[in-house]
Amino acid sequence: MHVAGSTGLATATAARVVADVLSYLDEGVEDFVRRRHRELQQRDHSNAEIWVLLTAELDQRRFRAPALTERQLRRIVYG
């Protein structure tokens, strides 16, 4: 495996890293919004802060998500 050879990681560890990265990149917009909302709430962010952070983070995803309004984000999380 290329990752194991290029990083010096054990093959099993490299395989887990690759699987984690692929899983992260494969996450859909709605799953991402729900997961990040939950994570940010656990870090004691207010919803007002969360909507701003989510909007910025969605803009930085590998495959850019459509621009979502705060209302659309709320519908994904609470709908």
Short mmCIF file of C-alpha atoms in Angstrom, two decimals:
data_model
loop_
_atom_site.label_atom_id
_atom_site.label_comp_id
_atom_site.label_asym_id
_atom_site.label_seq_id
_atom_site.Cartn_x
_atom_site.Cartn_y
_atom_site.Cartn_z
CA MET A 1 0.00 0.00 0.00
CA HIS A 2 1.41 3.38 -1.03
CA VAL A 3 0.34 5.19 2.15
CA ALA A 4 2.08 2.68 4.38
CA GLY A 5 5.26 2.84 2.30
CA SER A 6 5.35 6.61 2.04
CA THR A 7 4.56 7.34 5.70
CA GLY A 8 6.17 4.46 7.56
CA LEU A 9 2.83 3.53 9.11
CA ALA A 10 1.98 -0.11 9.63
CA THR A 11 -0.20 -1.45 6.81
CA ALA A 12 -3.20 -1.92 9.10
CA THR A 13 -2.89 1.63 10.45
CA ALA A 14 -2.47 3.09 6.97
CA ALA A 15 -5.57 1.19 5.80
CA ARG A 16 -7.59 2.66 8.71
CA VAL A 17 -6.36 6.17 7.90
CA VAL A 18 -7.29 5.79 4.23
CA ALA A 19 -10.72 4.39 5.16
CA ASP A 20 -11.32 7.30 7.56
CA VAL A 21 -10.35 9.89 4.95
CA LEU A 22 -12.52 8.29 2.26
CA SER A 23 -15.45 8.11 4.67
CA TYR A 24 -15.02 11.79 5.54
CA LEU A 25 -14.86 12.83 1.89
CA ASP A 26 -17.85 10.65 1.03
CA GLU A 27 -20.08 12.25 3.67
CA GLY A 28 -23.11 13.97 2.17
CA VAL A 29 -24.14 17.54 2.98
CA GLU A 30 -27.01 16.59 5.28
CA ASP A 31 -24.96 14.07 7.24
CA PHE A 32 -22.13 16.59 7.54
CA VAL A 33 -24.48 19.33 8.80
CA ARG A 34 -26.06 17.04 11.39
CA ARG A 35 -22.72 15.70 12.62
CA ARG A 36 -21.03 19.09 12.85
CA HIS A 37 -24.06 20.65 14.55
CA ARG A 38 -23.94 17.93 17.20
CA GLU A 39 -20.15 18.33 17.65
CA LEU A 40 -20.37 22.11 17.93
CA GLN A 41 -23.24 21.91 20.43
CA GLN A 42 -21.14 19.58 22.56
CA ARG A 43 -18.43 22.26 22.56
CA ASP A 44 -20.99 24.74 23.94
CA HIS A 45 -21.40 26.85 20.81
CA SER A 46 -24.70 28.70 20.50
CA ASN A 47 -26.88 27.95 17.50
CA ALA A 48 -26.21 31.45 16.18
CA GLU A 49 -22.49 30.63 16.14
CA ILE A 50 -23.10 27.17 14.71
CA TRP A 51 -25.00 28.40 11.64
CA VAL A 52 -22.15 30.80 10.78
CA LEU A 53 -19.51 28.09 11.27
CA LEU A 54 -21.47 25.54 9.24
CA THR A 55 -21.89 27.95 6.35
CA ALA A 56 -18.14 28.63 6.30
CA GLU A 57 -17.22 24.95 6.63
CA LEU A 58 -19.58 23.88 3.83
CA ASP A 59 -17.87 26.40 1.57
CA GLN A 60 -14.53 24.68 2.22
CA ARG A 61 -15.61 21.10 1.50
CA ARG A 62 -13.84 19.22 -1.28
CA PHE A 63 -16.99 19.19 -3.39
CA ARG A 64 -18.63 22.47 -2.63
CA ALA A 65 -22.14 22.22 -1.28
CA PRO A 66 -24.85 24.54 -2.54
CA ALA A 67 -25.16 27.74 -0.51
CA LEU A 68 -27.61 26.98 2.28
CA THR A 69 -29.52 29.55 4.28
CA GLU A 70 -29.77 29.39 8.06
CA ARG A 71 -33.36 28.19 7.63
CA GLN A 72 -32.24 25.34 5.35
CA LEU A 73 -29.57 24.34 7.86
CA ARG A 74 -32.14 24.32 10.67
CA ARG A 75 -34.46 22.15 8.56
CA ILE A 76 -31.66 19.64 7.97
CA VAL A 77 -30.83 19.47 11.69
CA TYR A 78 -34.33 19.52 13.13
CA GLY A 79 -36.42 18.26 10.21
#
